[in-house]
XYZ file of C-alpha atoms in Angstrom:
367
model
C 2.225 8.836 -22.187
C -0.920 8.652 -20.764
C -2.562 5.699 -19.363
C -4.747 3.674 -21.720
C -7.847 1.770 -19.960
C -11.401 1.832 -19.681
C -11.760 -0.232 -16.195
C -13.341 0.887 -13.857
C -11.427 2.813 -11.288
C -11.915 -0.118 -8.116
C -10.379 -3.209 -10.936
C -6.693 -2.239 -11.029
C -6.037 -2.943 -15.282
C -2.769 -4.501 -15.551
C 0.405 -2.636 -16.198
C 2.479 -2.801 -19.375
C 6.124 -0.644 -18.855
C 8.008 -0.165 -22.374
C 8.552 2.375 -24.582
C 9.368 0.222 -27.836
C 6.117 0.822 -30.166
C 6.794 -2.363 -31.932
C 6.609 -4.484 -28.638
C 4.161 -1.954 -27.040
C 1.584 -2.786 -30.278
C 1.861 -6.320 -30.063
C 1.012 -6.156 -26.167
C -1.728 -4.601 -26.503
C -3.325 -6.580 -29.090
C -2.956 -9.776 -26.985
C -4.675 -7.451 -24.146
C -7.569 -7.083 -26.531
C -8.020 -10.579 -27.549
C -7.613 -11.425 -23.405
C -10.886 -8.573 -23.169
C -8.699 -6.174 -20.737
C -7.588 -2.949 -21.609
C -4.378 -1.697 -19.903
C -2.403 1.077 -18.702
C 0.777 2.161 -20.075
C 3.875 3.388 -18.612
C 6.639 4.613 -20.851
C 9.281 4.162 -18.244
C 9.408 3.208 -14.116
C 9.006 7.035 -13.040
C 5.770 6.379 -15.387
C 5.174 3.087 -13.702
C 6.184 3.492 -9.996
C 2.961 4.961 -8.195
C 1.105 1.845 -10.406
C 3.423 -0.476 -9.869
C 2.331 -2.168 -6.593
C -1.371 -2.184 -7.420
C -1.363 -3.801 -10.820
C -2.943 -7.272 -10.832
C -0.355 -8.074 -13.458
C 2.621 -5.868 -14.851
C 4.649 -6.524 -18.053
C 8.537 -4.758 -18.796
C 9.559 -4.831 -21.847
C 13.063 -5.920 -22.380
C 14.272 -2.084 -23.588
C 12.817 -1.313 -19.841
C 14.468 -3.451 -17.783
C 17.717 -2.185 -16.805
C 15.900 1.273 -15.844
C 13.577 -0.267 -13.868
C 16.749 -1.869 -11.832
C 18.570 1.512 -11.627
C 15.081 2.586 -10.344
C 14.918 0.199 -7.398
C 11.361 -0.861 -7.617
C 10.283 -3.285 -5.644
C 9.961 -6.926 -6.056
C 6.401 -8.047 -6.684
C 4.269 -11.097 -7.279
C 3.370 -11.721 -11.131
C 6.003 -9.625 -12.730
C 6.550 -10.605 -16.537
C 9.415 -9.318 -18.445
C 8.642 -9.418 -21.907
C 10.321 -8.958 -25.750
C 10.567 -9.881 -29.626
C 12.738 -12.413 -30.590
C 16.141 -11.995 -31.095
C 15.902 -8.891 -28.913
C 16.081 -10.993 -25.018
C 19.452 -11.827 -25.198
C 20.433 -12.537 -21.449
C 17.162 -12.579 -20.918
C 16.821 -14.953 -18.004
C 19.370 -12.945 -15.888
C 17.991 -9.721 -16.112
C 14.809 -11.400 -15.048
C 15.973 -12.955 -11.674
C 17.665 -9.579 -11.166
C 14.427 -7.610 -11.650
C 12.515 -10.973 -9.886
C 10.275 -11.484 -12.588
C 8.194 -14.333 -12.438
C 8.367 -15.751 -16.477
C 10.373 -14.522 -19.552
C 7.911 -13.948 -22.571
C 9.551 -13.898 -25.790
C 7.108 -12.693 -28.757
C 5.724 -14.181 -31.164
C 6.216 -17.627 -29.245
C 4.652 -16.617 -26.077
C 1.396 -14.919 -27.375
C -1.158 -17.461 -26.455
C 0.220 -17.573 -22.899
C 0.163 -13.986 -22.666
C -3.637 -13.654 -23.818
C -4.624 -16.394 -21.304
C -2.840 -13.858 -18.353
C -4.100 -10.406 -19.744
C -7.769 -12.461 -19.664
C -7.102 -13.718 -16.093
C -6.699 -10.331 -15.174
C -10.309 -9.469 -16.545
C -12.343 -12.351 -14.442
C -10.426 -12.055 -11.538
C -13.452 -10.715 -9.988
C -16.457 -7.969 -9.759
C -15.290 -4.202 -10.371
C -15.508 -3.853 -7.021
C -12.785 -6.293 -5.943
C -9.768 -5.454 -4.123
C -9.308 -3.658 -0.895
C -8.927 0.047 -0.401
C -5.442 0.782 0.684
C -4.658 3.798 3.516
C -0.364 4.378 4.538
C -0.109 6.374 7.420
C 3.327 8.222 7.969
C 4.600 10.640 10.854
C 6.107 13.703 10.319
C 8.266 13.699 13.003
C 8.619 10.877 15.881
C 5.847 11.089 18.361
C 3.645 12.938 15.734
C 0.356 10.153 16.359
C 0.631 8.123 13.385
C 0.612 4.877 15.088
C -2.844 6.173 17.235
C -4.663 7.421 13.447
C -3.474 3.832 12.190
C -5.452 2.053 14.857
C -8.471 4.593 14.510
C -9.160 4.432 11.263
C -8.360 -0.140 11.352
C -11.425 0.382 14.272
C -13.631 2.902 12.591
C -13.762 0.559 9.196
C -13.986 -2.473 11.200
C -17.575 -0.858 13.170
C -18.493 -0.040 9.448
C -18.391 -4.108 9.180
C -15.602 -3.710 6.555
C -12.856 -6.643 6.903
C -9.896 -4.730 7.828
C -6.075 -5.422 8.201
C -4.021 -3.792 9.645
C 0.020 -3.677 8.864
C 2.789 -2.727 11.052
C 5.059 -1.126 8.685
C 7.361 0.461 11.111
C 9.972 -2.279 13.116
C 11.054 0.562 15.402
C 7.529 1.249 16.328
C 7.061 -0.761 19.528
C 4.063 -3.203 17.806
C 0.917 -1.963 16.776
C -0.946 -4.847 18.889
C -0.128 -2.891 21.977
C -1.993 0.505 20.318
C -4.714 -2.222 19.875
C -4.420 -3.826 23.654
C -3.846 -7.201 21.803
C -0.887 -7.878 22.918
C -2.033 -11.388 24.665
C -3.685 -12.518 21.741
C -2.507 -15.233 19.840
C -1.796 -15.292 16.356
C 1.406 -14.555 13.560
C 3.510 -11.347 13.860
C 5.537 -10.265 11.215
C 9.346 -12.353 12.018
C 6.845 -15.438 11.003
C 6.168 -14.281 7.530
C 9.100 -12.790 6.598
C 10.221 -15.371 4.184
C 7.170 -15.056 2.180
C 8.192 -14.033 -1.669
C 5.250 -15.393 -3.740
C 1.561 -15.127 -3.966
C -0.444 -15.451 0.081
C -3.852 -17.411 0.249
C -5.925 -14.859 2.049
C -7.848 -16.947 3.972
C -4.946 -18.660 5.547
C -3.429 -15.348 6.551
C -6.235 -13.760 8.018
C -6.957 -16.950 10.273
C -3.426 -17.107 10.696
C -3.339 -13.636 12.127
C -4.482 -11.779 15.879
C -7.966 -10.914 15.201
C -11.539 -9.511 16.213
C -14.166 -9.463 14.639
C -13.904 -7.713 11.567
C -10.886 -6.371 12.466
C -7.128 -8.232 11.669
C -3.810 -7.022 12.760
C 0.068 -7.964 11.516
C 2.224 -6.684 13.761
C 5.691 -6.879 15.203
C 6.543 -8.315 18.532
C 9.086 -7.263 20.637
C 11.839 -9.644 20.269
C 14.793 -9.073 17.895
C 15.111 -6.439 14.971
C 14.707 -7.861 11.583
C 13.581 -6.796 8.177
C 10.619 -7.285 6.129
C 12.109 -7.950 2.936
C 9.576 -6.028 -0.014
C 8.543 -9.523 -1.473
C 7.029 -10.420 1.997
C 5.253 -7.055 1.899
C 3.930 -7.205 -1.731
C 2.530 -11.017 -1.243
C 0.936 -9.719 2.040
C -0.881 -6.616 0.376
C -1.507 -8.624 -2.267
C -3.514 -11.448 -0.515
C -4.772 -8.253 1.296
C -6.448 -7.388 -1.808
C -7.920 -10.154 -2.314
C -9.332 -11.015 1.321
C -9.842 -7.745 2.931
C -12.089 -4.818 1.951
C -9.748 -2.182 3.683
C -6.134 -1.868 4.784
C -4.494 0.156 7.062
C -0.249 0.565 6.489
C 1.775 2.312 9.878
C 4.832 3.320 7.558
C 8.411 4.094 9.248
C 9.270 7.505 8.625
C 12.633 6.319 7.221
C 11.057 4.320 4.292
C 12.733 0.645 3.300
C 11.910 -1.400 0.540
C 8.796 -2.368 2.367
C 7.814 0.565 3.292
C 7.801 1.586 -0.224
C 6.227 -1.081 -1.374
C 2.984 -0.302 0.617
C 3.198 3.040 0.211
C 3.256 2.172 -4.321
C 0.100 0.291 -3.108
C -1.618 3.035 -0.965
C -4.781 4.203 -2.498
C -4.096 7.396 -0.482
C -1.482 8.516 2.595
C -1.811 10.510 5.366
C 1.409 12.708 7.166
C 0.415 13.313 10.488
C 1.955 16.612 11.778
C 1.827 18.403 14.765
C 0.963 22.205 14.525
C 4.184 22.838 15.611
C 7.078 24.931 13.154
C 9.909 22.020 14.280
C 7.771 19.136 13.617
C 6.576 20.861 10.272
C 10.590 21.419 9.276
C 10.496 17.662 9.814
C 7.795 16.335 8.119
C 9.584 18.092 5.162
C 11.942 15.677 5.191
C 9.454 12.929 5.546
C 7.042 14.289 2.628
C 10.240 14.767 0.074
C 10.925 10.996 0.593
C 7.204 9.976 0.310
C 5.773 11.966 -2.327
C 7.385 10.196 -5.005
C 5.976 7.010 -4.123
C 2.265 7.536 -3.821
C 0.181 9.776 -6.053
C -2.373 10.892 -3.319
C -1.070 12.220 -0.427
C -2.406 14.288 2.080
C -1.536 16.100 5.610
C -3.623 15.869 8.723
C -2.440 18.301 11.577
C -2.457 17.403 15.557
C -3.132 19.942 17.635
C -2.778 21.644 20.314
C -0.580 24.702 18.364
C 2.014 26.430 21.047
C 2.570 29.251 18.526
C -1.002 29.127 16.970
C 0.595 27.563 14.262
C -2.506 26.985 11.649
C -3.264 24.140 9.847
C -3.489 25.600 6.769
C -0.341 27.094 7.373
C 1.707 23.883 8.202
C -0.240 22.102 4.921
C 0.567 24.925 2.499
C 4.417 24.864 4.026
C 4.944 20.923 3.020
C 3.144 21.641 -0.430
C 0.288 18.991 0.930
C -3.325 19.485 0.575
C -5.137 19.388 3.901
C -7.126 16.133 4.640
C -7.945 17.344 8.436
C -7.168 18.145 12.127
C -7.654 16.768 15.159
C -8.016 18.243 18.622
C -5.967 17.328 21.713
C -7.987 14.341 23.539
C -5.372 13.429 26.526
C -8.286 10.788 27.142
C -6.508 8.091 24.191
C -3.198 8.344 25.575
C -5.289 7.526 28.945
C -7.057 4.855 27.345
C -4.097 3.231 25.820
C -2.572 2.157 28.912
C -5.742 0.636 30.308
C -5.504 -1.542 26.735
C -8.517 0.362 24.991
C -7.759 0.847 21.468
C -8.097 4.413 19.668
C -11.639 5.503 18.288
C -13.187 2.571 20.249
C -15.685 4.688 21.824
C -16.664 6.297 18.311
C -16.326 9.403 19.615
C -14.343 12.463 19.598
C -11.983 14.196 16.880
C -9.834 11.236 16.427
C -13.112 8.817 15.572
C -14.963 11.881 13.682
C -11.754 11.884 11.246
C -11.486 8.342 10.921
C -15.167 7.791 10.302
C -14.928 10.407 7.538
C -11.978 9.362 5.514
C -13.200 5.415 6.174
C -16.357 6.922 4.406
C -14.749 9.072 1.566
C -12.623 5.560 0.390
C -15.233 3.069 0.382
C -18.913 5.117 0.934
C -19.356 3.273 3.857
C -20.507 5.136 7.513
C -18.729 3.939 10.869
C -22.254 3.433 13.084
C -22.021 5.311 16.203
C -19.388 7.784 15.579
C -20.587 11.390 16.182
C-alpha cells in the first residue's frame, strides 16, 4: 500500500500499521481533524524501515501479533489501537509489543486527535536530526575511523552532532576521538533508559566539544544496550541534535537495529579486497532489510586491483565513494588526534561531501 502523506520529507508524519479498512478509515479521519496526514503500512515488513523514525506510530489490533513475530523494536510512543469489541486481551498484547496506551475506538477518538495534532506542531519542517549508521564489512574494515570523520566534519559545519557507539566490542569510540580523559556519561549509565530522554540533559550529560557530543562505551564490563535505551536516545537525538552519527556492530542486536530503522542513510565500509567483499555479504544481507538507503564506500589500497565498482556491484550496493590509503590517521590516532581533524585528505573530502548531501551544509576548510 503506498504511503499516504503530504509532509514534507524533514517532519517524519506519524505511522499508522493495520490492514483492517474499517479501523484504517476511522484513523485517518481523526488524523485529519488533528491537521496531519500519515503514512500507512499494511503490515511490519511495510512498517519496519519507518518504524524508528515516526514521531508517533499506531498498530491496529489485527497487526499486533505480526508485528511480535516480526521482532521490531521497542519504541517510545507506540499506540496499539482497535474497535470495540475487537481488543479482547488487549492490555497483554500491548505490554508484549511495549506499547505505551491501548486505544479502543469510538471511546478513544478525542485522545487520539489531540496525539495525531501533537505530531503536527511538534516543530518547523525542518526539525529532527539527520541520521547516518555506519557498518563494517568485515572487522578492521575503518568503520569506526568514517564514524568519527564524518561526527568532526558536521561538527566544523557548526551542526550539533552526536555521536553513538553502537558496537560494545568496538574498544570505545572516545578513544577514535582522543577523549578518553574527558568526563561525562558512557553508555553502562544509560542503559536503563526505556521512555522518552530530555535532550538537553543528555547532551550536557555527555563527553563533549564544541559542537560535537559523543556516547560511547568504556572499557569496563560487557553489557547490553537494551533497544528501548537506544530508541529514547535517538529519539531525544532528534530532538536536540541536527546530525547523528551511529558506529553499528557488524553482528546487529536489537539496538543495533533500532538505529539502523532510524538511519536516514548507511554506509558499509569495505576494503577493495575479494575476502573482505565475501564478508561484507554477510553483513549487507543482515542490514539491508532494516534501512531503505544503503550504500557502500570502498577502502583502498586494492592488492588485486580489485575496483570499486566491482566490489559495489558484487554486494548489490550502489557506490557512495572511496577513499585512499592515508597511513597518516592511524598515525594520528595514537597521538589522540581524531579523524578528519585536519580537514584534509580523502577521509575529510568524503565526509565533507556526504555531511553536505544530508543537510546542504559545507564543512569550512576541508579541501
Amino acid at each position: 500500500m503506498p504511503a499516504r502523506t503530504a509532509v514534507p520529507s524533514r517532519r517524519n508524519p506519524p505511522l499508522v500499521v493495520t490492514s483492517d479498512a474499517d479501523l484504517l478509515d476511522d484513523l485517518l479521519r481523526l488524523a485529519a481533524a488533528g491537521g496531519v496526514e500519515v503514512e500507512v503500512a499494511a503490515d511490519p515488513a511495510a512498517a519496519r524501515t519507518r518504524w524508528q523514525p515516526a514521531p508517533l506510530v499506531l498498530v491496529g489490533t489485527d497487526q499486533a501479533q505480526p508485528c511480535l513475530r516480526a521482532r521490531l523494536p521497542r519504541r517510545p510512543r507506540l499506540v496499539l489501537v482497535g474497535l470495540a469489541g475487537g481488543v479482547e486481551s488487549g492490555w497483554q498484547v500491548a505490554d508484549l509489543l511495549g506499547a505505551e496506551h491501548l486505544a479502543v475506538l469510538p471511546a478513544a477518538e478525542p485522545w487520539l486527535v489531540d496525539r495525531f495534532a501533537e505530531c503536527g506542531t511538534e516543530g518547523p519542517p525542518t526539525a529532527g536530526a539527520r541520521i547516518v549508521g555506519v557498518v563494517g564489512g568485515r572487522g578492521g574494515a575503518g568503520a569506526s575511523i568514517l564514524a568519527g570523520g564524518l561526527a568532526v566534519c558536521a561538527a566544523r559545519a557548526r551542526l550539533r552532532t552526536l555521536l553513538i557507539d553502537a558496537d560494545p566490542l568496538g574498544g570505545g569510540l572516545d578513544l577514535v576521538l582522543g577523549w578518553e580523559q574527558l568526563e561525562g556519561l558512557r553508555w553502562p549509565a544509560l542503559t536503563a533508559t526505556d521512555g522518552r530522554v530530555d535532550a538537553p540533559a543528555l547532551v550536557r550529560a555527555l563527553p563533549s566539544r564544541g559542537d560535537l557530543v559523543v556516547l560511547s562505551w568504556d572499557r569496563g564490563d560487557l553489557i547490553n544496550v537494551p533497544a528501548e535505551a537506544m530508541a529514547a536516545t535517538l529519539d531525544a537525538a532528534r530532538r536536540g541534535r541536527d546530525f547523528v552519527v551511529v558506529d553499528l556492530p557488524r553482528q546487529l542486536d536489537d539496538a543495533a537495529v533500532t538505529a539502523l530503522q532510524a538511519a536516514d542513510r548507511a554506509f558499509v565500509v569495505v576494503p577493495a579486497e575479494l575476502r573482505a567483499t565475501a564478508a561484507a555479504a554477510r553483513v549487507v544481507a543482515a542490514a539491508a532489510p532494516h534501512c531503505h538507503d544503503l550504500s557502500v564506500i570502498v577502502r583502498g589500497p586494492a592488492p588485486g586491483h580489485l575496483r570499486a565498482a566491482e566490489v559495489a556491484r558484487a554486494l548489490g550496493l550502489p557506490l557512495a565513494g572511496t577513499l585512499r590509503p592515508e597511513p597518516g590517521i592511524c598515525r594520528g590516532l595514537e597521538r589522540g588526534e581524531a579523524p578528519a581533524a585536519g580537514g584534509r585528505g580523502s577521509l575529510a573530502g568524503l565526509c565533507q561531501r556526504i555531511v553536505t548531501d544530508l543537510t546542504g551544509r559545507p564543512a569550512a576548510g576541508v579541501a
